[in-house]
Short mmCIF file of C-alpha atoms in Angstrom, two decimals:
data_model
loop_
_atom_site.label_atom_id
_atom_site.label_comp_id
_atom_site.label_asym_id
_atom_site.label_seq_id
_atom_site.Cartn_x
_atom_site.Cartn_y
_atom_site.Cartn_z
CA UNK A 288 0.00 0.00 0.00
CA UNK A 289 1.35 3.40 -0.94
CA UNK A 290 1.49 5.93 1.87
CA UNK A 291 1.07 9.60 0.97
CA UNK A 292 1.34 12.26 3.63
CA UNK A 293 1.06 15.96 2.89
CA UNK A 294 1.59 18.88 5.28
CA UNK A 295 0.69 16.69 8.24
CA UNK A 296 0.35 18.48 11.54
CA UNK A 297 -0.42 16.86 14.88
CA UNK A 298 -0.78 18.85 18.06
CA UNK A 299 -1.23 17.70 21.64
CA UNK A 300 -2.58 20.84 23.24
CA UNK A 301 0.22 23.39 23.01
CA UNK A 302 2.79 20.85 21.80
CA UNK A 303 3.31 20.33 18.09
CA UNK A 304 4.41 16.73 17.57
CA UNK A 305 4.31 16.76 13.76
CA UNK A 306 4.99 20.00 12.01
CA UNK A 307 4.16 19.85 8.31
CA UNK A 308 5.35 16.33 7.50
CA UNK A 309 5.26 15.49 3.81
CA UNK A 310 6.40 12.10 2.57
CA UNK A 311 5.62 9.35 0.16
CA UNK A 312 6.35 5.69 0.85
CA UNK A 313 6.40 3.27 -2.03
CA UNK A 314 4.37 0.09 -1.68
CA UNK A 315 5.93 -3.31 -1.02
CA UNK A 316 9.17 -2.08 0.47
CA UNK A 317 10.66 -2.15 3.95
CA UNK A 318 10.93 1.42 5.20
CA UNK A 319 12.83 2.52 8.24
CA UNK A 320 11.44 5.33 10.35
CA UNK A 321 14.24 6.74 12.43
CA UNK A 322 14.25 9.60 14.86
CA UNK A 323 15.30 10.58 18.33
CA UNK A 324 13.09 10.36 21.39
CA UNK A 325 10.21 12.79 20.99
CA UNK A 326 10.95 13.36 17.32
CA UNK A 327 7.39 12.40 16.32
CA UNK A 328 7.83 8.80 15.13
CA UNK A 329 5.06 7.36 17.29
CA UNK A 330 2.79 10.28 16.47
CA UNK A 331 3.31 9.76 12.75
CA UNK A 332 2.65 6.03 12.94
CA UNK A 333 -0.41 6.64 15.13
CA UNK A 334 -1.92 8.89 12.48
CA UNK A 335 -1.06 6.43 9.69
CA UNK A 336 -2.85 3.66 11.62
CA UNK A 337 -5.84 5.89 12.48
CA UNK A 338 -5.03 5.55 16.15
CA UNK A 339 -5.54 9.29 16.26
CA UNK A 340 -6.84 11.97 13.93
CA UNK A 341 -4.43 14.56 12.56
CA UNK A 342 -4.81 18.24 13.44
CA UNK A 343 -4.21 19.31 9.84
CA UNK A 344 -2.88 17.98 6.55
CA UNK A 345 -3.71 14.96 4.50
CA UNK A 346 -2.99 11.25 4.90
CA UNK A 347 -3.83 8.81 2.13
CA UNK A 348 -3.07 5.13 2.16
CA UNK A 349 -3.75 3.17 -0.99
CA UNK A 350 -5.17 6.43 -2.33
CA UNK A 351 -7.83 6.79 0.36
CA UNK A 352 -8.14 8.80 3.57
CA UNK A 353 -7.51 6.70 6.66
CA UNK A 354 -9.37 7.91 9.74
CA UNK A 355 -12.54 5.88 10.35
CA UNK A 356 -12.28 4.31 6.90
CA UNK A 357 -12.76 0.56 7.38
CA UNK A 358 -11.70 -0.29 3.84
CA UNK A 359 -8.25 1.10 4.64
CA UNK A 360 -7.80 0.54 8.38
CA UNK A 361 -8.64 -3.17 8.11
CA UNK A 362 -5.53 -3.50 5.94
CA UNK A 363 -3.23 -1.69 8.37
CA UNK A 364 -1.50 -3.05 11.43
CA UNK A 365 0.50 -1.02 13.91
CA UNK A 366 2.14 -2.92 16.73
CA UNK A 367 3.28 -0.76 19.62
CA UNK A 368 4.79 -1.40 22.99
CA UNK A 369 1.50 -0.30 24.58
CA UNK A 370 0.15 -3.77 23.81
CA UNK A 371 -3.41 -3.01 22.71
CA UNK A 372 -3.57 -6.26 20.75
CA UNK A 373 -2.05 -8.53 23.38
CA UNK A 374 -3.18 -7.32 26.83
CA UNK A 375 -6.16 -9.60 27.08
CA UNK A 376 -5.93 -12.57 29.40
CA UNK A 377 -3.99 -15.41 27.84
CA UNK A 378 -2.17 -15.83 24.54
CA UNK A 379 -5.16 -17.84 23.32
CA UNK A 380 -7.55 -15.01 24.20
CA UNK A 381 -5.56 -12.47 22.20
CA UNK A 382 -5.27 -14.87 19.23
CA UNK A 383 -9.03 -15.53 19.44
CA UNK A 384 -9.71 -11.87 18.68
CA UNK A 385 -6.82 -11.34 16.26
CA UNK A 386 -8.04 -14.21 14.12
CA UNK A 387 -11.53 -12.78 14.10
CA UNK A 388 -10.72 -9.13 13.48
CA UNK A 389 -7.78 -9.43 11.06
CA UNK A 390 -8.93 -10.22 7.52
CA UNK A 391 -5.53 -11.56 6.42
CA UNK A 392 -4.79 -13.52 9.61
CA UNK A 393 -2.65 -16.63 9.16
CA UNK A 394 -3.32 -18.93 12.12
CA UNK A 395 -0.77 -21.53 11.00
CA UNK A 396 1.95 -18.91 10.79
CA UNK A 397 0.97 -17.62 14.24
CA UNK A 398 1.39 -21.14 15.66
CA UNK A 399 4.80 -21.50 14.05
CA UNK A 400 5.89 -18.16 15.47
CA UNK A 401 4.65 -19.04 18.97
CA UNK A 402 6.86 -22.09 18.83
CA UNK A 403 9.80 -20.14 17.46
CA UNK A 404 9.57 -17.55 20.24
CA UNK A 405 8.89 -20.22 22.89
CA UNK A 406 5.44 -18.95 23.88
CA UNK A 407 2.53 -21.18 24.81
CA UNK A 408 -1.16 -20.57 24.31
CA UNK A 409 -2.06 -20.80 27.98
CA UNK A 410 0.45 -18.17 29.09
CA UNK A 411 -1.05 -15.15 30.82
CA UNK A 412 0.05 -12.01 28.97
CA UNK A 413 0.19 -9.98 32.19
CA UNK A 414 2.58 -12.53 33.70
CA UNK A 415 4.93 -12.46 30.71
CA UNK A 416 8.38 -10.96 30.81
CA UNK A 417 8.96 -7.77 28.83
CA UNK A 418 10.73 -9.76 26.12
CA UNK A 419 7.96 -12.34 25.85
CA UNK A 420 5.32 -9.62 25.64
CA UNK A 421 7.26 -7.85 22.88
CA UNK A 422 7.66 -11.14 21.03
CA UNK A 423 3.95 -11.78 21.27
CA UNK A 424 3.20 -8.32 19.86
CA UNK A 425 5.54 -9.03 16.99
CA UNK A 426 3.78 -12.38 16.35
CA UNK A 427 0.40 -10.63 16.15
CA UNK A 428 1.89 -8.11 13.72
CA UNK A 429 3.53 -10.70 11.49
CA UNK A 430 0.67 -13.23 11.45
CA UNK A 431 -1.80 -10.42 10.73
CA UNK A 432 -0.16 -10.14 7.29
CA UNK A 433 -1.65 -6.68 6.84
CA UNK A 434 -0.68 -5.04 3.52
CA UNK A 435 0.69 -2.15 5.58
CA UNK A 436 2.41 -3.48 8.70
CA UNK A 437 4.16 -1.13 11.11
CA UNK A 438 6.26 -1.91 14.16
CA UNK A 439 6.83 0.98 16.52
CA UNK A 440 9.85 -0.05 18.57
CA UNK A 441 7.81 -3.11 19.37
CA UNK A 442 10.82 -5.42 19.31
CA UNK A 443 13.03 -3.39 21.66
CA UNK A 444 12.06 -5.40 24.71
CA UNK A 445 13.37 -8.61 23.14
CA UNK A 446 16.85 -9.94 23.81
CA UNK A 447 19.46 -10.12 21.03
CA UNK A 448 18.73 -13.69 19.83
CA UNK A 449 14.98 -13.00 19.79
CA UNK A 450 15.48 -9.76 17.89
CA UNK A 451 17.63 -11.59 15.36
CA UNK A 452 14.91 -14.21 15.02
CA UNK A 453 12.40 -11.40 14.45
CA UNK A 454 14.55 -9.84 11.70
CA UNK A 455 14.99 -13.24 10.04
CA UNK A 456 11.28 -14.05 10.12
CA UNK A 457 10.32 -10.57 8.97
CA UNK A 458 12.66 -10.70 6.01
CA UNK A 459 11.71 -14.25 4.99
CA UNK A 460 8.01 -13.48 5.22
CA UNK A 461 8.43 -10.22 3.34
CA UNK A 462 10.28 -12.03 0.56
CA UNK A 463 7.52 -14.64 0.36
CA UNK A 464 4.67 -12.12 0.61
CA UNK A 465 5.85 -8.62 -0.26
CA UNK A 466 3.99 -5.89 1.55
CA UNK A 467 4.68 -2.41 2.86
CA UNK A 468 6.50 -2.56 6.17
CA UNK A 469 7.55 0.35 8.34
CA UNK A 470 10.03 -0.32 11.12
CA UNK A 471 10.59 2.33 13.73
CA UNK A 472 13.61 1.62 15.89
CA UNK A 473 16.44 3.06 17.95
CA UNK A 474 18.59 0.07 17.07
CA UNK A 475 19.69 1.64 13.82
CA UNK A 476 22.65 -0.60 13.05
CA UNK A 477 20.59 -3.70 13.74
CA UNK A 478 17.72 -2.81 11.47
CA UNK A 479 19.58 -0.95 8.72
CA UNK A 480 20.46 -4.09 6.72
CA UNK A 481 16.71 -4.76 6.40
CA UNK A 482 15.77 -1.30 5.18
CA UNK A 483 15.30 -0.41 1.56
CA UNK A 484 14.26 3.17 2.24
CA UNK A 485 14.82 5.41 5.21
CA UNK A 486 12.84 8.31 6.63
CA UNK A 487 14.50 10.32 9.37
CA UNK A 488 12.38 12.75 11.30
CA UNK A 489 13.49 15.27 13.85
CA UNK A 490 11.43 17.74 15.85
CA UNK A 491 8.32 16.74 13.93
CA UNK A 492 9.81 17.34 10.49
CA UNK A 493 11.20 15.06 7.82
CA UNK A 494 14.97 15.46 7.62
CA UNK A 495 15.74 12.71 5.13
CA UNK A 496 13.70 10.44 2.92
CA UNK A 497 15.67 8.31 0.51
CA UNK A 498 17.02 4.91 -0.49
CA UNK A 499 19.20 3.34 2.18
CA UNK A 500 22.15 3.03 -0.18
CA UNK A 501 21.84 6.67 -1.27
CA UNK A 502 21.78 7.73 2.37
CA UNK A 503 24.82 5.64 3.20
CA UNK A 504 26.64 7.11 0.17
CA UNK A 505 26.34 10.51 1.84
CA UNK A 506 29.10 9.55 4.24
CA UNK A 507 32.61 8.18 3.87
CA UNK A 508 35.20 6.92 6.31
CA UNK A 509 38.71 8.07 5.35
CA UNK A 510 41.67 6.33 6.94
CA UNK A 511 45.38 6.91 6.46
CA UNK A 512 48.35 8.90 7.67
CA UNK A 513 47.12 11.75 9.87
CA UNK A 514 48.70 14.51 7.78
CA UNK A 515 47.28 13.12 4.53
CA UNK A 516 43.83 12.70 6.05
CA UNK A 517 43.87 16.26 7.42
CA UNK A 518 44.90 17.65 4.05
CA UNK A 519 42.28 15.64 2.22
CA UNK A 520 39.39 16.48 4.53
CA UNK A 521 40.03 20.19 4.66
CA UNK A 522 36.77 21.94 3.79
CA UNK A 523 34.67 18.79 4.21
CA UNK A 524 32.05 18.25 6.94
CA UNK A 525 33.74 16.03 9.49
CA UNK A 526 31.35 13.97 11.64
CA UNK A 527 33.92 12.22 13.78
CA UNK A 528 37.66 11.57 13.90
CA UNK A 529 39.88 9.06 15.70
CA UNK A 530 43.65 8.75 16.10
CA UNK A 531 45.71 5.64 16.57
CA UNK A 532 49.41 6.47 16.57
CA UNK A 533 50.15 8.19 13.27
CA UNK A 534 46.99 6.87 11.70
CA UNK A 535 43.80 8.84 11.61
CA UNK A 536 40.27 7.84 10.67
CA UNK A 537 37.75 10.51 9.83
CA UNK A 538 34.06 10.30 8.97
CA UNK A 539 32.93 12.91 6.49
CA UNK A 540 29.46 13.88 5.39
CA UNK A 541 28.71 14.52 1.72
CA UNK A 542 29.25 12.39 -1.36
CA UNK A 543 32.80 12.28 -2.76
CA UNK A 544 33.04 12.78 -6.51
CA UNK A 545 35.31 10.74 -8.77
CA UNK A 546 38.03 13.42 -8.76
CA UNK A 547 38.22 13.34 -4.95
CA UNK A 548 38.25 9.58 -4.90
CA UNK A 549 41.22 9.54 -7.29
CA UNK A 550 43.01 12.07 -5.09
CA UNK A 551 42.39 9.89 -2.04
CA UNK A 552 43.79 6.87 -3.80
CA UNK A 553 46.84 8.82 -4.91
CA UNK A 554 47.41 9.98 -1.32
CA UNK A 555 47.26 6.37 -0.09
CA UNK A 556 44.01 6.90 1.80
CA UNK A 557 41.51 4.17 2.33
CA UNK A 558 37.84 5.01 1.74
CA UNK A 559 35.12 3.03 3.46
CA UNK A 560 31.42 3.11 4.30
CA UNK A 561 29.99 5.03 7.23
CA UNK A 562 27.57 3.45 9.70
CA UNK A 563 24.01 4.69 9.35
CA UNK A 564 24.05 5.51 13.05
CA UNK A 565 26.83 8.08 12.51
CA UNK A 566 24.86 9.73 9.73
CA UNK A 567 21.76 9.67 11.89
CA UNK A 568 23.52 11.44 14.75
CA UNK A 569 24.80 14.10 12.36
CA UNK A 570 21.47 14.60 10.59
CA UNK A 571 19.56 14.94 13.82
CA UNK A 572 21.86 17.57 15.25
CA UNK A 573 24.38 15.63 17.36
CA UNK A 574 24.17 15.05 21.12
CA UNK A 575 21.62 17.13 23.04
CA UNK B 580 -21.95 -4.97 10.17
CA UNK B 581 -20.20 -8.05 11.47
CA UNK B 582 -22.11 -9.69 14.34
CA UNK B 583 -20.04 -9.48 17.54
CA UNK B 584 -19.87 -13.26 17.96
CA UNK B 585 -16.53 -13.42 19.68
CA UNK B 586 -17.00 -10.35 21.83
CA UNK B 587 -20.24 -11.83 23.11
CA UNK B 588 -18.82 -15.33 23.43
CA UNK B 589 -15.83 -14.14 25.45
CA UNK B 590 -18.02 -12.21 27.87
CA UNK B 591 -20.66 -14.93 28.13
CA UNK B 592 -18.19 -17.73 28.81
CA UNK B 593 -16.52 -15.63 31.51
CA UNK B 594 -19.94 -14.80 33.01
CA UNK B 595 -20.89 -18.50 33.12
CA UNK B 596 -17.64 -19.37 34.91
CA UNK B 597 -18.24 -16.61 37.45
CA UNK B 598 -21.87 -17.65 37.85
CA UNK B 599 -20.92 -21.25 38.63
CA UNK B 600 -18.42 -20.05 41.24
CA UNK B 601 -20.97 -17.61 42.67
CA UNK B 602 -23.63 -20.32 42.81
CA UNK B 603 -21.29 -22.58 44.78
CA UNK B 604 -20.39 -19.73 47.12
CA UNK B 605 -24.03 -18.84 47.80
CA UNK B 606 -24.76 -22.57 48.31
CA UNK B 607 -21.94 -22.76 50.86
CA UNK B 608 -23.20 -19.65 52.66
CA UNK B 609 -26.74 -21.09 52.75
CA UNK B 610 -25.39 -24.35 54.16
CA UNK B 611 -23.43 -22.38 56.75
CA UNK B 612 -26.54 -20.46 57.79
CA UNK B 613 -28.52 -23.72 58.03
CA UNK B 614 -25.86 -25.34 60.21
CA UNK B 615 -25.20 -22.41 62.53
CA UNK B 616 -28.58 -20.71 62.47
CA UNK B 617 -31.83 -20.71 60.56
CA UNK B 618 -32.46 -20.01 56.89
CA UNK B 619 -35.14 -17.34 56.90
CA UNK B 620 -35.35 -16.53 53.20
CA UNK B 621 -33.51 -16.29 49.92
CA UNK B 622 -29.75 -15.94 50.14
CA UNK B 623 -29.43 -15.57 46.38
CA UNK B 624 -31.56 -12.42 46.48
CA UNK B 625 -29.20 -10.20 48.54
CA UNK B 626 -26.15 -11.85 46.99
CA UNK B 627 -27.29 -11.11 43.45
CA UNK B 628 -26.73 -7.39 44.04
CA UNK B 629 -23.08 -8.05 43.26
CA UNK B 630 -24.01 -8.97 39.71
CA UNK B 631 -24.79 -5.30 39.01
CA UNK B 632 -21.18 -4.43 39.68
CA UNK B 633 -20.03 -7.20 37.41
CA UNK B 634 -22.26 -5.70 34.71
CA UNK B 635 -20.75 -2.27 35.43
CA UNK B 636 -17.19 -3.56 35.08
CA UNK B 637 -18.10 -5.41 31.90
CA UNK B 638 -19.10 -2.02 30.49
CA UNK B 639 -15.87 -0.45 31.74
CA UNK B 640 -13.83 -3.25 30.14
CA UNK B 641 -15.60 -2.77 26.83
CA UNK B 642 -14.33 0.79 26.67
CA UNK B 643 -10.91 0.36 28.24
CA UNK B 644 -9.80 -3.04 26.91
CA UNK B 645 -11.83 -3.88 23.84
CA UNK B 646 -12.04 -0.45 22.19
CA UNK B 647 -8.22 -0.06 21.92
CA UNK B 648 -7.95 -3.68 20.78
CA UNK B 649 -10.53 -3.19 18.04
CA UNK B 650 -8.83 -0.04 16.73
CA UNK B 651 -5.38 -1.65 16.90
CA UNK B 652 -6.78 -4.50 14.81
CA UNK B 653 -7.87 -2.07 12.11
CA UNK B 654 -11.53 -1.68 13.08
CA UNK B 655 -13.15 1.73 13.22
CA UNK B 656 -14.67 3.36 16.27
CA UNK B 657 -18.01 3.20 14.48
CA UNK B 658 -17.70 -0.57 14.05
CA UNK B 659 -16.74 -0.98 17.68
CA UNK B 660 -19.60 1.26 18.83
CA UNK B 661 -22.15 -0.81 16.92
CA UNK B 662 -20.70 -4.10 18.13
CA UNK B 663 -20.51 -2.91 21.72
CA UNK B 664 -24.16 -1.78 21.58
CA UNK B 665 -25.28 -5.17 20.26
CA UNK B 666 -23.10 -6.93 22.83
CA UNK B 667 -24.60 -5.01 25.75
CA UNK B 668 -28.12 -5.49 24.38
CA UNK B 669 -27.66 -9.27 24.32
CA UNK B 670 -25.32 -9.66 27.27
CA UNK B 671 -27.63 -7.97 29.79
CA UNK B 672 -30.56 -10.40 29.22
CA UNK B 673 -28.08 -13.28 29.18
CA UNK B 674 -26.76 -12.25 32.58
CA UNK B 675 -30.35 -11.88 33.73
CA UNK B 676 -31.05 -15.47 32.64
CA UNK B 677 -28.18 -16.64 34.84
CA UNK B 678 -29.48 -14.69 37.83
CA UNK B 679 -33.02 -15.96 37.22
CA UNK B 680 -31.69 -19.51 37.05
CA UNK B 681 -30.07 -18.88 40.41
CA UNK B 682 -33.48 -18.03 41.91
CA UNK B 683 -34.98 -21.14 40.32
CA UNK B 684 -32.29 -23.44 41.67
CA UNK B 685 -32.62 -21.86 45.08
CA UNK B 686 -36.40 -22.37 44.95
CA UNK B 687 -35.81 -26.06 44.38
CA UNK B 688 -33.21 -26.29 47.16
CA UNK B 689 -35.34 -24.40 49.67
CA UNK B 690 -38.42 -26.45 48.66
CA UNK B 691 -36.59 -29.72 49.28
CA UNK B 692 -35.10 -28.51 52.57
CA UNK B 693 -38.34 -26.93 53.71
CA UNK B 694 -36.87 -23.46 54.07
CA UNK B 695 -38.81 -20.29 53.32
CA UNK B 696 -37.94 -18.37 50.15
CA UNK B 697 -38.69 -14.77 51.10
CA UNK B 698 -36.98 -11.79 49.46
CA UNK B 699 -35.32 -9.08 51.46
CA UNK B 700 -34.95 -6.28 48.89
CA UNK B 701 -37.39 -4.06 47.00
CA UNK B 702 -38.17 -5.47 43.61
CA UNK B 703 -40.47 -5.32 40.67
CA UNK B 704 -41.43 -8.89 41.58
CA UNK B 705 -43.10 -9.99 44.81
CA UNK B 706 -41.85 -13.56 45.07
CA UNK B 707 -39.04 -15.69 43.71
CA UNK B 708 -41.46 -17.69 41.60
CA UNK B 709 -42.35 -14.72 39.36
CA UNK B 710 -39.76 -15.75 36.80
CA UNK B 711 -40.85 -13.38 34.04
CA UNK B 712 -40.65 -10.32 36.27
CA UNK B 713 -37.34 -11.44 37.78
CA UNK B 714 -35.85 -11.79 34.32
CA UNK B 715 -37.26 -8.45 33.16
CA UNK B 716 -36.06 -6.53 36.21
CA UNK B 717 -32.52 -7.84 36.05
CA UNK B 718 -32.31 -7.52 32.27
CA UNK B 719 -33.23 -3.83 32.46
CA UNK B 720 -30.97 -3.28 35.45
CA UNK B 721 -27.96 -4.93 33.77
CA UNK B 722 -28.61 -3.04 30.55
CA UNK B 723 -28.40 0.25 32.40
CA UNK B 724 -25.48 -0.69 34.65
CA UNK B 725 -23.43 -2.02 31.74
CA UNK B 726 -23.97 1.04 29.61
CA UNK B 727 -23.20 3.24 32.63
CA UNK B 728 -19.92 1.33 33.00
CA UNK B 729 -19.15 1.76 29.31
CA UNK B 730 -19.82 5.49 29.59
CA UNK B 731 -17.54 5.88 32.61
CA UNK B 732 -14.88 3.61 31.08
CA UNK B 733 -14.92 5.71 27.93
CA UNK B 734 -14.69 8.91 29.96
CA UNK B 735 -11.69 7.72 31.93
CA UNK B 736 -10.03 6.31 28.82
CA UNK B 737 -10.39 9.59 26.98
CA UNK B 738 -9.79 12.13 29.74
CA UNK B 739 -8.00 10.02 32.37
CA UNK B 740 -8.67 11.78 35.71
CA UNK B 741 -11.13 14.09 33.95
CA UNK B 742 -13.31 11.05 33.38
CA UNK B 743 -14.60 11.60 36.92
CA UNK B 744 -17.22 13.90 35.37
CA UNK B 745 -18.93 10.82 33.93
CA UNK B 746 -19.47 9.26 37.37
CA UNK B 747 -22.43 11.46 38.37
CA UNK B 748 -23.96 10.81 34.96
CA UNK B 749 -23.58 7.06 35.43
CA UNK B 750 -25.03 7.23 38.94
CA UNK B 751 -27.96 9.33 37.69
CA UNK B 752 -28.71 6.73 35.04
CA UNK B 753 -28.71 3.97 37.63
CA UNK B 754 -30.89 6.00 40.03
CA UNK B 755 -33.49 6.77 37.40
CA UNK B 756 -33.77 3.17 36.27
CA UNK B 757 -33.85 1.76 39.80
CA UNK B 758 -36.60 4.24 40.65
CA UNK B 759 -38.67 3.03 37.72
CA UNK B 760 -38.07 -0.62 38.64
CA UNK B 761 -38.70 -0.12 42.33
CA UNK B 762 -35.33 -1.57 43.27
CA UNK B 763 -32.90 0.04 45.67
CA UNK B 764 -29.21 0.69 45.33
CA UNK B 765 -27.64 -0.53 48.58
CA UNK B 766 -24.20 0.24 47.28
CA UNK B 767 -21.71 -1.16 49.80
CA UNK B 768 -19.81 2.08 50.36
CA UNK B 769 -20.73 4.27 53.27
CA UNK B 770 -20.84 7.58 51.46
CA UNK B 771 -22.90 6.11 48.63
CA UNK B 772 -25.61 4.68 50.87
CA UNK B 773 -26.95 8.20 51.15
CA UNK B 774 -27.82 7.88 47.48
CA UNK B 775 -30.70 5.66 48.50
CA UNK B 776 -32.33 8.80 49.82
CA UNK B 777 -32.00 10.36 46.39
CA UNK B 778 -33.92 7.52 44.86
CA UNK B 779 -36.70 8.54 42.52
CA UNK B 780 -39.99 7.21 43.89
CA UNK B 781 -41.76 6.46 40.65
CA UNK B 782 -44.86 4.29 40.47
CA UNK B 783 -42.91 1.21 39.50
CA UNK B 784 -44.30 -1.13 36.90
CA UNK B 785 -42.91 -3.31 34.14
CA UNK B 786 -43.95 -0.98 31.29
CA UNK B 787 -42.50 2.04 33.09
CA UNK B 788 -39.33 0.13 34.02
CA UNK B 789 -38.94 -1.04 30.45
CA UNK B 790 -39.51 2.41 28.98
CA UNK B 791 -37.23 4.19 31.44
CA UNK B 792 -34.60 1.44 31.25
CA UNK B 793 -34.48 1.44 27.46
CA UNK B 794 -34.52 5.24 27.37
CA UNK B 795 -31.65 5.41 29.85
CA UNK B 796 -29.78 2.78 27.86
CA UNK B 797 -30.21 4.82 24.67
CA UNK B 798 -29.02 8.00 26.40
CA UNK B 799 -26.01 6.13 27.82
CA UNK B 800 -25.10 4.74 24.42
CA UNK B 801 -25.39 8.16 22.81
CA UNK B 802 -23.17 9.77 25.46
CA UNK B 803 -20.59 6.98 25.26
CA UNK B 804 -20.53 7.29 21.47
CA UNK B 805 -19.99 11.04 21.74
CA UNK B 806 -16.90 10.30 23.84
CA UNK B 807 -15.39 7.56 21.68
CA UNK B 808 -16.32 8.69 18.17
CA UNK B 809 -12.89 10.25 17.58
CA UNK B 810 -11.02 9.12 20.69
CA UNK B 811 -7.26 8.76 20.15
CA UNK B 812 -5.52 5.64 21.39
CA UNK B 813 -3.35 6.56 24.29
CA UNK B 814 0.41 6.70 24.02
CA UNK B 815 2.25 5.38 27.03
CA UNK B 816 4.04 8.21 28.82
CA UNK B 817 7.76 7.91 28.01
#
């Protein structure tokens, strides 16, 4: 499902959470929604899922407005840490309603996932650990097979092996049944290999919206003799630099053209990729 | 509109389980009274007051648990509102059937044991054998209490502490309907017992109880809908 957002504003009383967000997300891709705490990620996803109505602007999913539009909302799933879909007695109780309310529900897949994440049907959701509860939310989201599926930091409570299992399942299921997926996460390095497109928002505004590879190409790690690195990076935007003896490694922001790359090679400098996290920190204004 | 099969089923199954437990408890209390004293009338009758509060909390749960779940599963508020209304409309008489069955079973028990079966509270019915009136009274009562719970649950879900403004409205609904049915409140909280004095002394009758009960139910539904029609799902404070 294509997601089109134009001039979206969301206010909570005096606070403006989304301030004129405009973006377009292509269907059947995995999009990353990145942003700092309070940047507006949850607010944006809440509006996309019709969890709340926008204050101004337009949201269209699959070409139609979303709020109170059954034809659209029934094809959207947003899984949050709040646990609206899981906080209901036992695992069986929550599945009982998910199966009934979700038009694309895959009960067999849900059973497989329960086994994979070591959850049983008789478990009380309230008695679950944070990780188990997160895993159960993720199961509801995946087995719902909604054409637009969104996870709002819903996997953060899981431990590393469980998160890895989630990424594996998500990717395998997406490959088998392509659909539009939006992943919101703080664990940028963990999720970045999954992402085809990235949206970064900061202070309620879109800072970046582009292909993951194009975003990563905006930064370069330059390593070599300190003097050569300093000379080469003069005039460039330096994100970070590290020394080890006479060797220096610098992260620069901005694409390097062919001429610069030849100069780097001639100077004996090594050029490498930059982690998305470093670009994220730079694009969202550094430490606060 | 999809019929709320599972919403009803979940609530009915839970109600049956509670009812069985409650029946056993009342049976044990009756046995205790018989052993240590004398059974002077129906024990089910005073005990069944608790069922009103169960109806109230069923209404609260509809707004606080099921509404967010419906929306998170891609349903609209309108769909939920319609399903909740149907659920309450069918759940209240179902609960009333369970309570009526309790009276019937107690009639049999007291008949066999030779105990009297008098009632201790004000009712629309005069004896525990007036099954039709018992069912009607409780059905109307549960209808109103459940919708009052849904209204208050919706108010607290939407406005958190500000939802307190819905409490007087809920109490007023209950008072009006109990006045029309000729039942009393006997709420087990000291400060609320004074509400009995506020009771409306209407000339109770089944037609009046039915009309007032259904009217109150409709008003409650309308008010609850006004609260939830565009309610945002809460974000957890971070």
